[in-house]
Coordinates of C-alpha atoms in Angstrom, one line a residue:
M24 CA 0.0 0.0 0.0
D25 CA 1.5 3.3 -1.0
D26 CA 1.5 6.6 1.1
E27 CA -1.5 8.2 -0.7
Q28 CA -3.7 5.2 0.0
L29 CA -2.5 5.1 3.6
I30 CA -3.3 8.8 4.1
A31 CA -6.7 8.4 2.5
G32 CA -7.5 5.5 4.7
N33 CA -6.5 7.3 7.9
V34 CA -8.6 10.3 7.0
A35 CA -11.6 8.2 6.3
A36 CA -11.2 6.4 9.6
A37 CA -11.0 9.8 11.5
M38 CA -14.1 11.2 9.8
P39 CA -17.4 10.4 11.6
S40 CA -19.7 8.0 9.9
P41 CA -22.9 9.4 8.3
L42 CA -24.8 6.7 10.2
D43 CA -23.4 7.9 13.6
T44 CA -24.2 11.6 13.0
P45 CA -27.9 12.4 12.4
T46 CA -28.4 15.2 9.9
V47 CA -31.5 17.3 9.1
S48 CA -31.7 18.8 5.7
G49 CA -33.5 22.1 5.5
E50 CA -33.7 25.3 3.5
D51 CA -30.9 26.9 5.5
D52 CA -28.5 24.0 4.7
D53 CA -29.4 24.2 1.0
Y54 CA -28.7 27.9 1.1
R55 CA -25.4 27.5 2.9
S56 CA -24.3 24.9 0.4
E57 CA -24.8 27.3 -2.5
T58 CA -23.1 30.3 -1.0
S59 CA -19.5 31.2 -1.4
S60 CA -18.8 31.0 2.3
E61 CA -19.3 27.2 2.7
T62 CA -16.6 25.3 4.6
H63 CA -14.5 22.3 3.4
D64 CA -12.8 19.6 5.5
H65 CA -9.2 18.6 4.7
G66 CA -7.3 15.8 6.3
Y67 CA -3.7 16.1 7.4
I68 CA -1.0 14.1 9.2
G69 CA 0.5 15.7 12.3
S70 CA 3.5 14.8 14.3
G71 CA 3.8 11.2 15.3
G72 CA 1.5 10.1 12.6
F73 CA -1.6 11.7 14.1
V74 CA -4.4 12.1 11.6
G75 CA -6.6 15.2 12.0
V76 CA -9.1 17.3 10.1
K77 CA -8.9 21.0 9.5
R78 CA -11.9 23.1 8.4
Y79 CA -11.2 25.9 5.9
R80 CA -13.6 28.7 4.9
Q81 CA -13.7 29.5 1.2
P82 CA -13.3 33.2 0.5
P83 CA -16.5 34.9 -0.7
A84 CA -16.9 35.5 -4.5
A85 CA -16.1 38.9 -5.9
S86 CA -16.9 40.6 -9.2
S87 CA -15.9 43.9 -10.7
Y88 CA -18.2 46.1 -12.7
S89 CA -17.8 49.3 -14.6
N90 CA -20.5 51.8 -15.5
H91 CA -18.8 54.5 -17.5
R92 CA -22.1 55.6 -19.1
D93 CA -23.5 56.4 -15.7
L94 CA -20.4 58.3 -14.8
S95 CA -20.6 60.3 -18.0
L96 CA -24.3 61.1 -17.4
R97 CA -23.5 62.3 -13.8
L98 CA -20.7 64.5 -15.1
R99 CA -23.0 65.9 -17.8
R100 CA -25.7 66.7 -15.3
A101 CA -23.2 68.4 -13.0
A102 CA -21.2 70.3 -15.6
V103 CA -23.4 70.8 -18.6
G104 CA -26.8 70.9 -17.0
V105 CA -28.5 68.4 -19.3
I106 CA -31.1 66.1 -17.7
G107 CA -33.0 63.1 -19.0
S108 CA -33.7 62.8 -22.6
E109 CA -31.9 66.0 -23.4
S110 CA -28.6 64.1 -22.7
S111 CA -29.0 62.1 -25.9
N112 CA -28.5 65.1 -28.2
G113 CA -24.8 64.2 -28.8
G114 CA -23.1 66.9 -26.8
G115 CA -25.5 69.8 -27.0
T116 CA -26.6 71.7 -24.0
G117 CA -30.3 71.3 -24.4
G118 CA -30.9 75.1 -24.3
L119 CA -29.2 75.4 -20.9
T120 CA -26.0 77.2 -20.1
A121 CA -23.1 74.8 -19.9
F122 CA -20.4 75.2 -17.2
A123 CA -22.4 77.9 -15.5
E124 CA -21.4 79.7 -12.3
G125 CA -23.2 77.1 -10.1
L126 CA -20.9 74.3 -11.1
I127 CA -19.9 72.5 -7.9
G128 CA -16.3 72.7 -7.0
A129 CA -15.2 74.8 -10.0
D130 CA -11.9 76.5 -9.3
V131 CA -11.1 78.1 -12.7
V132 CA -13.0 80.2 -15.2
L133 CA -12.2 80.2 -18.9
C134 CA -12.9 83.6 -20.5
V135 CA -13.5 83.3 -24.2
A136 CA -14.2 86.2 -26.5
A137 CA -15.9 85.8 -29.9
G138 CA -13.6 86.8 -32.7
K139 CA -11.4 89.8 -31.9
K140 CA -13.8 91.3 -29.5
R141 CA -12.6 91.8 -25.9
D142 CA -15.9 92.8 -24.4
G143 CA -18.7 90.4 -23.6
A144 CA -16.5 87.3 -23.3
R145 CA -18.3 84.0 -22.3
R146 CA -17.3 82.5 -19.0
F147 CA -16.9 78.8 -18.6
H148 CA -16.6 77.5 -15.0
A149 CA -14.5 74.3 -14.8
H150 CA -12.1 72.2 -12.7
R151 CA -8.4 72.5 -13.0
F152 CA -7.8 68.8 -12.3
M153 CA -10.2 67.8 -15.2
L154 CA -8.5 70.1 -17.7
A155 CA -5.0 69.2 -16.5
A156 CA -5.7 65.5 -16.6
S157 CA -7.1 65.7 -20.2
S158 CA -4.6 68.1 -21.8
E159 CA -0.9 68.7 -21.4
P160 CA -1.2 72.4 -22.5
F161 CA -3.9 72.9 -19.9
R162 CA -1.7 71.1 -17.3
A163 CA 1.2 73.4 -18.1
M164 CA -1.0 76.5 -18.0
L165 CA -3.1 75.7 -14.9
T166 CA -0.7 73.8 -12.7
G167 CA 2.8 74.9 -13.7
R168 CA 4.7 78.1 -13.3
M169 CA 2.7 80.1 -15.8
R170 CA 0.8 83.2 -14.6
E171 CA -2.6 81.4 -15.2
A172 CA -1.8 78.8 -12.5
S173 CA -2.4 81.3 -9.7
E174 CA -5.4 83.1 -11.4
R175 CA -9.0 82.1 -11.3
D176 CA -10.0 83.8 -14.5
V177 CA -8.0 82.5 -17.5
E178 CA -8.2 84.1 -20.9
I179 CA -8.5 81.7 -23.9
R180 CA -7.5 83.1 -27.3
G181 CA -7.7 81.9 -30.8
V182 CA -10.8 79.7 -30.2
E183 CA -14.5 80.6 -30.5
P184 CA -16.8 80.2 -27.5
S185 CA -18.9 77.6 -29.2
V186 CA -15.8 75.5 -29.9
V187 CA -14.6 75.8 -26.3
E188 CA -18.0 74.7 -25.1
K189 CA -17.9 71.6 -27.3
M190 CA -14.3 70.9 -26.3
L191 CA -15.2 71.1 -22.5
I192 CA -18.2 68.8 -23.0
F193 CA -16.0 66.3 -24.7
I194 CA -13.4 66.5 -21.8
Y195 CA -16.1 65.9 -19.2
T196 CA -18.4 63.4 -20.9
G197 CA -16.6 62.1 -24.0
D198 CA -19.5 63.3 -26.2
V199 CA -19.2 65.7 -29.2
T200 CA -21.4 66.9 -32.1
V201 CA -19.3 67.7 -35.2
D202 CA -20.9 69.6 -38.1
L203 CA -19.7 71.6 -41.1
E204 CA -19.9 74.8 -39.2
S205 CA -17.7 73.8 -36.3
V206 CA -15.4 71.0 -37.5
V207 CA -12.5 73.3 -38.6
G208 CA -12.4 75.3 -35.4
L209 CA -12.8 72.1 -33.3
L210 CA -10.0 70.4 -35.2
I211 CA -7.7 73.4 -34.6
A212 CA -8.6 73.5 -30.9
A213 CA -8.0 69.8 -30.5
E214 CA -4.6 70.2 -32.1
M215 CA -3.8 73.2 -29.9
Y216 CA -4.8 71.5 -26.7
E217 CA -3.5 68.0 -27.7
L218 CA -6.9 66.2 -27.4
E219 CA -5.9 63.3 -29.5
A220 CA -9.3 61.5 -29.5
L221 CA -11.2 64.6 -30.5
R222 CA -8.6 65.4 -33.1
E223 CA -9.1 62.0 -34.8
I224 CA -12.9 62.4 -34.7
C225 CA -12.7 65.8 -36.4
K226 CA -10.1 64.6 -38.9
S227 CA -12.2 61.6 -39.9
F228 CA -15.2 64.0 -40.4
V229 CA -13.1 66.2 -42.7
L230 CA -11.9 63.2 -44.7
Y231 CA -15.4 61.9 -45.4
H232 CA -17.0 65.3 -46.0
A233 CA -14.1 67.0 -47.7
H234 CA -16.1 68.0 -50.8
E235 CA -18.2 70.3 -48.4
V236 CA -15.5 71.2 -45.9
F237 CA -13.1 72.5 -48.5
R238 CA -15.7 74.9 -49.8
D239 CA -16.0 76.5 -46.4
P240 CA -14.0 79.8 -46.1
Q241 CA -12.8 78.6 -42.6
I242 CA -10.5 76.1 -44.4
V243 CA -7.9 78.9 -44.8
E244 CA -7.5 78.9 -41.0
L245 CA -6.2 75.3 -41.0
P246 CA -2.5 74.9 -40.0
E247 CA -0.2 73.5 -42.6
K248 CA 0.6 70.4 -40.5
L249 CA -3.1 69.4 -40.3
L250 CA -3.7 70.3 -43.9
L251 CA -0.9 68.0 -45.1
E252 CA -2.2 65.1 -42.9
I253 CA -5.6 65.4 -44.6
I254 CA -4.7 65.9 -48.2
E255 CA -2.2 63.1 -48.3
H256 CA -4.9 60.6 -47.3
D257 CA -6.2 58.1 -49.9
E258 CA -9.7 58.3 -48.4
L259 CA -10.1 62.1 -49.0
Q260 CA -13.6 62.4 -50.5
I261 CA -13.1 65.2 -53.0
R262 CA -12.1 65.5 -56.6
E263 CA -8.6 66.9 -57.4
I264 CA -9.7 70.1 -59.2
P265 CA -12.0 71.4 -56.3
L266 CA -9.2 70.4 -53.9
L267 CA -6.6 72.3 -56.0
E268 CA -8.8 75.4 -56.1
A269 CA -9.3 75.3 -52.3
L270 CA -5.5 74.9 -51.7
V271 CA -4.8 77.9 -53.9
G272 CA -7.2 80.0 -51.8
W273 CA -5.5 78.6 -48.7
G274 CA -2.1 79.7 -50.0
Q275 CA -3.2 83.1 -51.1
A276 CA -4.7 83.8 -47.7
R277 CA -1.2 83.2 -46.2
V278 CA 0.7 85.6 -48.5
D279 CA 2.5 88.0 -46.2
S280 CA 2.4 91.4 -47.7
S281 CA 5.4 92.6 -45.6
D282 CA 8.0 90.1 -46.8
R283 CA 6.1 89.2 -50.1
T284 CA 6.8 85.5 -49.9
P285 CA 5.7 84.0 -53.3
V286 CA 2.6 81.9 -53.0
V287 CA 4.5 79.1 -55.0
D288 CA 6.8 78.8 -52.0
I289 CA 4.0 78.8 -49.5
L290 CA 2.3 76.1 -51.4
G291 CA 5.4 74.1 -52.2
D292 CA 4.9 71.2 -49.8
V293 CA 1.1 71.3 -50.1
M294 CA 1.0 70.9 -53.9
E295 CA 3.3 67.8 -53.6
H296 CA 0.2 65.9 -52.3
V297 CA -2.2 66.9 -55.1
R298 CA -2.8 63.9 -57.4
F299 CA -2.1 65.8 -60.7
G300 CA -1.6 62.5 -62.5
T301 CA -5.2 61.5 -62.0
M302 CA -6.5 64.7 -63.7
S303 CA -7.6 64.6 -67.3
V304 CA -5.4 66.1 -69.9
S305 CA -8.1 68.8 -70.6
D306 CA -8.0 69.7 -66.8
L307 CA -4.2 69.8 -66.9
Y308 CA -4.2 72.3 -69.8
G309 CA -7.3 74.2 -68.8
K310 CA -7.0 74.4 -65.0
V311 CA -3.4 73.7 -64.0
R312 CA -1.4 75.3 -66.8
P313 CA -2.8 78.8 -66.0
L314 CA -1.7 78.3 -62.4
V315 CA 1.8 77.5 -63.7
R316 CA 1.8 80.7 -65.7
D317 CA 0.7 82.7 -62.7
G318 CA 3.6 81.3 -60.6
I319 CA 1.3 79.3 -58.2
V320 CA 2.1 75.7 -59.2
R321 CA 5.5 74.5 -60.2
E322 CA 5.9 73.6 -63.8
S323 CA 7.6 70.3 -62.9
L324 CA 4.3 69.0 -61.4
L325 CA 2.4 69.7 -64.7
T326 CA 5.2 68.1 -66.8
E327 CA 5.2 65.0 -64.6
A328 CA 1.5 64.6 -65.0
L329 CA 1.6 64.9 -68.8
F330 CA 4.4 62.4 -69.0
H331 CA 2.3 60.0 -67.0
H332 CA -0.5 60.3 -69.5
L333 CA 2.0 59.7 -72.3
K334 CA 3.3 56.7 -70.3
W335 CA 6.9 58.2 -70.4
G336 CA 9.0 56.9 -67.6
T337 CA 8.0 55.2 -64.3
P338 CA 7.4 57.5 -61.4
S339 CA 8.7 56.5 -57.9
G340 CA 8.4 57.8 -54.4
R341 CA 6.0 60.6 -53.8
A342 CA 5.7 61.1 -57.6
S343 CA 4.1 57.6 -57.8
Q344 CA 1.6 58.6 -55.1
R345 CA 0.5 61.6 -57.2
M346 CA -0.4 59.2 -60.0
K347 CA -2.6 57.0 -57.7
P348 CA -6.3 57.7 -57.7
R349 CA -8.0 58.3 -54.3
A350 CA -10.7 56.0 -53.1
L351 CA -13.4 58.4 -54.3
A352 CA -12.0 58.7 -57.8
A353 CA -11.5 54.9 -58.0
A354 CA -15.1 54.3 -56.9
L355 CA -16.4 56.8 -59.5
R356 CA -14.4 55.2 -62.3
K357 CA -15.7 51.7 -61.3
R358 CA -19.2 53.1 -61.2
K359 CA -18.9 54.7 -64.7
R360 CA -17.5 51.4 -66.1
V361 CA -20.4 49.4 -64.6
S362 CA -22.9 52.0 -66.0
F363 CA -21.4 51.7 -69.4
I364 CA -21.6 47.9 -69.5
Q365 CA -25.2 48.0 -68.3
H366 CA -26.0 50.7 -70.9
V367 CA -24.6 48.5 -73.7
S368 CA -26.2 45.3 -72.5
F369 CA -29.6 47.0 -72.0
H370 CA -29.6 48.4 -75.5
D371 CA -27.9 45.6 -77.4
E372 CA -30.6 45.1 -80.1
R373 CA -29.5 42.1 -82.1
P374 CA -31.0 41.5 -85.6
N375 CA -33.7 38.9 -85.8
A376 CA -32.5 35.6 -87.2
D377 CA -35.5 35.4 -89.6
E378 CA -34.4 38.6 -91.3

């Protein structure tokens, strides 16, 4: 007999027989058997070969739960003042004043003037720790050695009040409503205050509504860094000619009359991302060539696109990217091809065999 069998036999001998110990089964026993605090008997061998029984209590069960939506709604009610069904409007304030004076625990006031006006600035009450935890620029401004760290009223420049309101709602609740009227200003603010999630939301909106966004006069306010990130993307939903016209307007708005920097130099890096090779030959001669004569577009870009149509040479690097159609152009070409095939098949009138 091995050791394991010997131990099992000794433990069994030490345990009382079910026949010797009367038991009564009831609801309490059934309940205790199902709970996490039930006890278990374990046999052991003590010194001198003594066999005993120890009773151990199993630790109670534990589960972790998260309810971020409830937290978001509570923050919204406290900071934004939206209650009940009004909270489903995607970040709006339901007609109430967001971040008003009665905000509990607010220790900083953001003063935001509309445009260049200094009078009648809107005041947004907020919490330093919320702003600092969400944005490194806010952290440096409100908790570092800057003057604003010791002041209750902090002036915010370069951002419209409506944009600041949307930005604060996003910081507190994670909700935002993006539209054509606010997307450019919101994207600039997200870049300025390093709100990466908000930045990506706005950037995606611009990509998929580019044909409308680039017609907005506000597009000239977009920093070059953000503009380059957008126009280099394959998913940009706009044709190249409207994009080219919008970029020319963007460059002309940046011409500094004091140093008279040529617009061709301002647009140098920007025009590198225009897909000239995907334009038709008629557009290259009718739309692009006049811009070359006016010193807005480099002649090398026009020549490169014409060579591509003539199939002279093989472009590489960024030049090859300029010959690649964007997703929108590729989809339109495929749609035209399908329409043409359908047109032919639907109207293919073959002569009668009897004729």
